[in-house]
Amino acid sequence: MPNIKELSNKAFSRRANTIMMDGGMGMMGSPSSSINRVPMMYVDPLLDPVLMMFPRENDTQLNARLRHYYTYNPIVHSVIDLHSSYALSDFELRCEDKDIEQYYNDIKERLDLLTMMINLNRDFWLLGNAYMYGEWDYNNSEWIRFNQFPPENIEIHRSYAGGVAVYFLKPDESTKRVLQSSSAADMAVASTIPAEFRNAILTGSLYQLANERIIHFANRPAQYSLQGESILKSCLKDLMFEDK
């Protein structure tokens, strides 16, 4: 009658041989045994399934979603507003010449510089880029107003080897329809659009903006970057998951 130790050794040998014949991986077996190895899989972060269908390279769609979270997410709204207005308050200019002092304080009030700075900050923190384009009065040699442009409507060209960027205004279909409309309301709106932009908008061509008249406030990750990055992009997946 075989003892228990012999039975155990035979059972172990049968199990080891079965594993090796089936292609399993084990410590036992001859060097010539066939072993199937599963290759190590690399997970590419650029193929993240959460962001696969998200238009990351489309500034119009990206900014629309960032504005959505600013409007409907109370935490995002509060944080962006806090960063946009913190440490800013109304101000006055002081000068020994009271006529000069009065003149520049009047310009400050007329241009509403405090609101302008807050609006610049809001786009800076929410979208990563903020643009203001000044209208210059050549007759009186002074600024008339500063118009804030949506960042997705600005196109930038520059080589990292050069130091000066070239800015272009991209025409949009909604403004083109306003210029082509015959309704009284649209015609009234069209009359407020500077003449220098109208031809470019109607023809669908880029309009080069004067560098000395543009303010570009950008949260750039590097000096060579053409545009800034929104701080919300770092928590975009969490916001999308919350919506899901």
Coordinates of C-alpha atoms in Angstrom, one line a residue:
M1 CA 0.0 0.0 0.0
P2 CA 1.6 3.3 -1.1
N3 CA 2.2 5.8 1.6
I4 CA 0.7 9.3 1.7
K5 CA 4.0 11.1 0.8
E6 CA 4.3 9.1 -2.5
L7 CA 0.7 9.8 -3.5
S8 CA 1.3 13.5 -2.8
N9 CA 4.4 13.6 -4.9
K10 CA 2.7 11.9 -7.9
A11 CA -0.3 14.2 -7.7
F12 CA 2.0 17.2 -7.6
S13 CA 3.9 15.9 -10.7
R14 CA 0.7 15.3 -12.6
R15 CA -0.5 18.9 -11.8
A16 CA 2.8 20.5 -12.8
N17 CA 2.9 18.6 -16.1
T18 CA -0.7 19.6 -16.9
I19 CA 0.0 23.2 -16.3
M20 CA 3.1 23.2 -18.5
M21 CA 1.3 21.3 -21.3
D22 CA -1.5 23.9 -21.2
G23 CA 1.0 26.7 -21.7
G24 CA 0.7 28.0 -18.2
M25 CA 3.6 29.7 -16.4
G26 CA 5.2 27.9 -13.5
M27 CA 8.4 27.3 -11.6
M28 CA 8.5 23.6 -12.7
G29 CA 9.1 22.1 -16.1
S30 CA 11.8 21.6 -18.7
P31 CA 13.4 24.5 -20.5
S32 CA 11.8 23.2 -23.7
S33 CA 8.3 23.5 -22.4
S34 CA 6.0 25.9 -24.4
I35 CA 5.0 29.0 -22.4
N36 CA 2.7 31.7 -23.6
R37 CA 3.6 35.1 -22.2
V38 CA 1.1 38.0 -22.1
P39 CA 2.8 41.2 -23.3
M40 CA 2.9 44.2 -20.9
M41 CA 0.2 46.7 -22.0
Y42 CA 1.2 50.4 -22.0
V43 CA -1.8 52.8 -21.3
D44 CA -1.3 55.9 -23.5
P45 CA -2.7 58.9 -21.5
L46 CA -3.5 60.6 -24.9
L47 CA -6.0 57.8 -25.5
D48 CA -7.8 58.4 -22.3
P49 CA -11.3 57.0 -22.8
V50 CA -12.8 59.8 -20.7
L51 CA -11.4 62.5 -23.0
M52 CA -11.6 60.5 -26.2
M53 CA -14.7 62.2 -27.5
F54 CA -13.9 65.6 -25.9
P55 CA -12.9 68.3 -28.5
R56 CA -9.6 69.2 -26.7
E57 CA -8.1 70.8 -29.8
N58 CA -11.3 72.9 -30.7
D59 CA -11.0 76.1 -28.8
T60 CA -14.7 77.1 -29.5
Q61 CA -16.0 73.8 -28.1
L62 CA -13.6 73.8 -25.2
N63 CA -14.3 77.3 -24.1
A64 CA -18.1 76.7 -24.4
R65 CA -17.8 73.9 -21.9
L66 CA -15.5 75.9 -19.5
R67 CA -18.1 78.7 -19.6
H68 CA -20.8 76.1 -18.8
Y69 CA -19.0 75.0 -15.7
Y70 CA -18.5 78.6 -14.6
T71 CA -22.2 79.2 -15.0
Y72 CA -23.6 76.1 -13.4
N73 CA -21.0 74.8 -11.0
P74 CA -21.1 76.9 -7.8
I75 CA -17.5 76.0 -6.7
V76 CA -16.0 76.9 -10.1
H77 CA -18.0 80.1 -10.3
S78 CA -16.9 81.2 -6.8
V79 CA -13.2 80.4 -7.3
I80 CA -13.0 82.1 -10.7
D81 CA -14.8 85.2 -9.4
L82 CA -12.5 85.3 -6.4
H83 CA -9.4 85.1 -8.5
S84 CA -10.7 87.7 -10.9
S85 CA -11.5 90.4 -8.4
Y86 CA -9.3 89.8 -5.4
A87 CA -7.0 92.6 -4.5
L88 CA -8.6 94.9 -7.1
S89 CA -10.4 98.0 -6.0
D90 CA -11.3 101.4 -7.5
F91 CA -8.5 103.9 -7.8
E92 CA -7.7 107.5 -8.6
L93 CA -4.7 109.1 -10.3
R94 CA -2.8 111.8 -8.5
C95 CA -0.7 114.4 -10.1
E96 CA 0.8 117.8 -9.2
D97 CA -0.9 119.3 -12.3
K98 CA -4.6 119.2 -11.5
D99 CA -5.6 119.5 -15.2
I100 CA -3.6 116.4 -16.1
E101 CA -5.0 114.6 -13.0
Q102 CA -8.6 115.4 -14.0
Y103 CA -8.0 114.4 -17.6
Y104 CA -6.7 111.0 -16.9
N105 CA -9.3 110.3 -14.1
D106 CA -12.0 111.2 -16.7
I107 CA -10.4 108.7 -19.1
K108 CA -10.3 106.1 -16.3
E109 CA -14.0 106.6 -15.7
R110 CA -15.0 106.7 -19.3
L111 CA -13.1 103.5 -20.2
D112 CA -14.2 101.9 -16.9
L113 CA -10.8 100.5 -16.3
L114 CA -11.7 98.6 -13.1
T115 CA -14.3 96.6 -14.8
M116 CA -12.0 96.1 -17.8
M117 CA -9.3 94.6 -15.5
I118 CA -11.8 92.3 -13.8
N119 CA -13.1 91.1 -17.1
L120 CA -9.6 90.4 -18.3
N121 CA -8.9 88.4 -15.2
R122 CA -12.0 86.4 -15.5
D123 CA -11.1 85.2 -19.0
F124 CA -7.5 84.7 -17.9
W125 CA -8.5 82.3 -15.1
L126 CA -11.5 80.6 -16.8
L127 CA -10.2 80.3 -20.4
G128 CA -6.5 80.8 -20.0
N129 CA -6.5 83.8 -22.4
A130 CA -7.9 87.3 -22.4
Y131 CA -7.9 89.8 -25.2
M132 CA -8.7 93.5 -25.3
Y133 CA -8.4 95.6 -28.5
G134 CA -8.3 99.3 -28.3
E135 CA -9.9 101.9 -30.5
W136 CA -7.7 104.9 -31.0
D137 CA -9.0 108.4 -31.8
Y138 CA -6.4 109.8 -34.1
N139 CA -8.0 113.3 -34.0
N140 CA -7.8 113.7 -30.2
S141 CA -4.9 111.2 -29.7
E142 CA -6.6 109.1 -27.1
W143 CA -8.3 105.8 -26.5
I144 CA -12.0 105.7 -27.2
R145 CA -12.8 102.2 -25.8
F146 CA -11.4 98.7 -25.4
N147 CA -13.4 95.8 -26.9
Q148 CA -13.0 92.4 -25.3
F149 CA -12.7 89.6 -27.9
P150 CA -13.6 86.0 -27.3
P151 CA -10.3 84.0 -27.2
E152 CA -11.6 81.5 -29.7
N153 CA -12.0 84.3 -32.3
I154 CA -8.3 85.2 -32.2
E155 CA -5.7 83.3 -34.2
I156 CA -2.0 83.7 -33.4
H157 CA 1.0 83.0 -35.6
R158 CA 4.6 83.1 -34.4
S159 CA 7.8 81.0 -34.6
Y160 CA 9.4 80.0 -31.3
A161 CA 12.6 81.4 -32.9
G162 CA 11.0 84.8 -33.2
G163 CA 9.9 87.2 -30.5
V164 CA 6.9 88.9 -32.0
A165 CA 3.5 87.2 -32.4
V166 CA 1.0 88.2 -35.1
Y167 CA -2.7 88.3 -34.2
F168 CA -5.6 87.8 -36.5
L169 CA -9.4 88.2 -35.9
K170 CA -11.3 85.2 -37.2
P171 CA -14.7 86.1 -38.7
D172 CA -17.7 84.2 -37.4
E173 CA -20.9 83.3 -39.1
S174 CA -23.2 85.0 -36.6
T175 CA -21.6 88.4 -37.1
K176 CA -21.6 87.9 -40.9
R177 CA -25.4 87.3 -40.8
V178 CA -25.9 90.5 -38.8
L179 CA -24.0 92.5 -41.4
Q180 CA -26.0 90.9 -44.3
S181 CA -29.4 91.2 -42.5
S182 CA -31.9 93.8 -43.5
S183 CA -33.8 93.9 -40.2
A184 CA -33.8 97.1 -38.3
A185 CA -32.3 95.5 -35.2
D186 CA -29.4 93.8 -37.0
M187 CA -28.7 97.0 -39.0
A188 CA -28.5 98.9 -35.7
V189 CA -26.0 96.4 -34.4
A190 CA -24.0 96.4 -37.6
S191 CA -23.6 100.1 -37.4
T192 CA -21.6 99.6 -34.1
I193 CA -19.1 97.2 -35.7
P194 CA -15.9 99.1 -36.6
A195 CA -15.6 99.6 -40.4
E196 CA -12.1 98.1 -40.4
F197 CA -13.6 94.7 -39.5
R198 CA -16.6 94.6 -41.8
N199 CA -14.9 93.7 -45.1
A200 CA -13.0 90.8 -43.5
I201 CA -16.1 89.5 -41.8
L202 CA -18.2 89.6 -45.0
T203 CA -15.4 87.9 -47.1
G204 CA -14.6 85.3 -44.4
S205 CA -10.9 86.3 -44.3
L206 CA -8.6 86.8 -41.4
Y207 CA -8.0 90.4 -40.3
Q208 CA -4.6 91.3 -38.9
L209 CA -4.8 93.2 -35.6
A210 CA -2.3 95.9 -34.8
N211 CA 0.1 94.7 -32.1
E212 CA 0.2 98.1 -30.5
R213 CA -3.5 98.1 -29.9
I214 CA -4.0 94.6 -28.5
I215 CA -3.7 93.4 -24.9
H216 CA -3.1 89.6 -24.6
F217 CA -3.3 88.4 -21.0
A218 CA -2.2 84.7 -21.1
N219 CA -1.6 82.0 -18.6
R220 CA 1.2 80.4 -20.7
P221 CA 2.8 77.2 -19.5
A222 CA 6.0 78.2 -21.3
Q223 CA 7.4 81.3 -23.0
Y224 CA 7.3 79.6 -26.4
S225 CA 3.6 78.8 -26.0
L226 CA 1.3 80.8 -28.3
Q227 CA -1.7 80.7 -26.0
G228 CA -2.4 80.2 -22.3
E229 CA -4.0 77.2 -20.6
S230 CA -7.1 77.3 -18.4
I231 CA -6.6 76.2 -14.8
L232 CA -9.9 74.3 -15.2
K233 CA -8.3 71.9 -17.6
S234 CA -6.6 70.1 -14.8
C235 CA -9.9 69.2 -13.2
L236 CA -11.9 68.8 -16.4
K237 CA -12.1 65.0 -16.1
D238 CA -13.5 65.4 -12.6
L239 CA -16.1 67.9 -13.7
M240 CA -17.1 65.6 -16.6
F241 CA -17.4 62.6 -14.3
E242 CA -19.6 64.6 -12.0
D243 CA -21.9 65.4 -14.8
K244 CA -22.0 61.7 -15.8

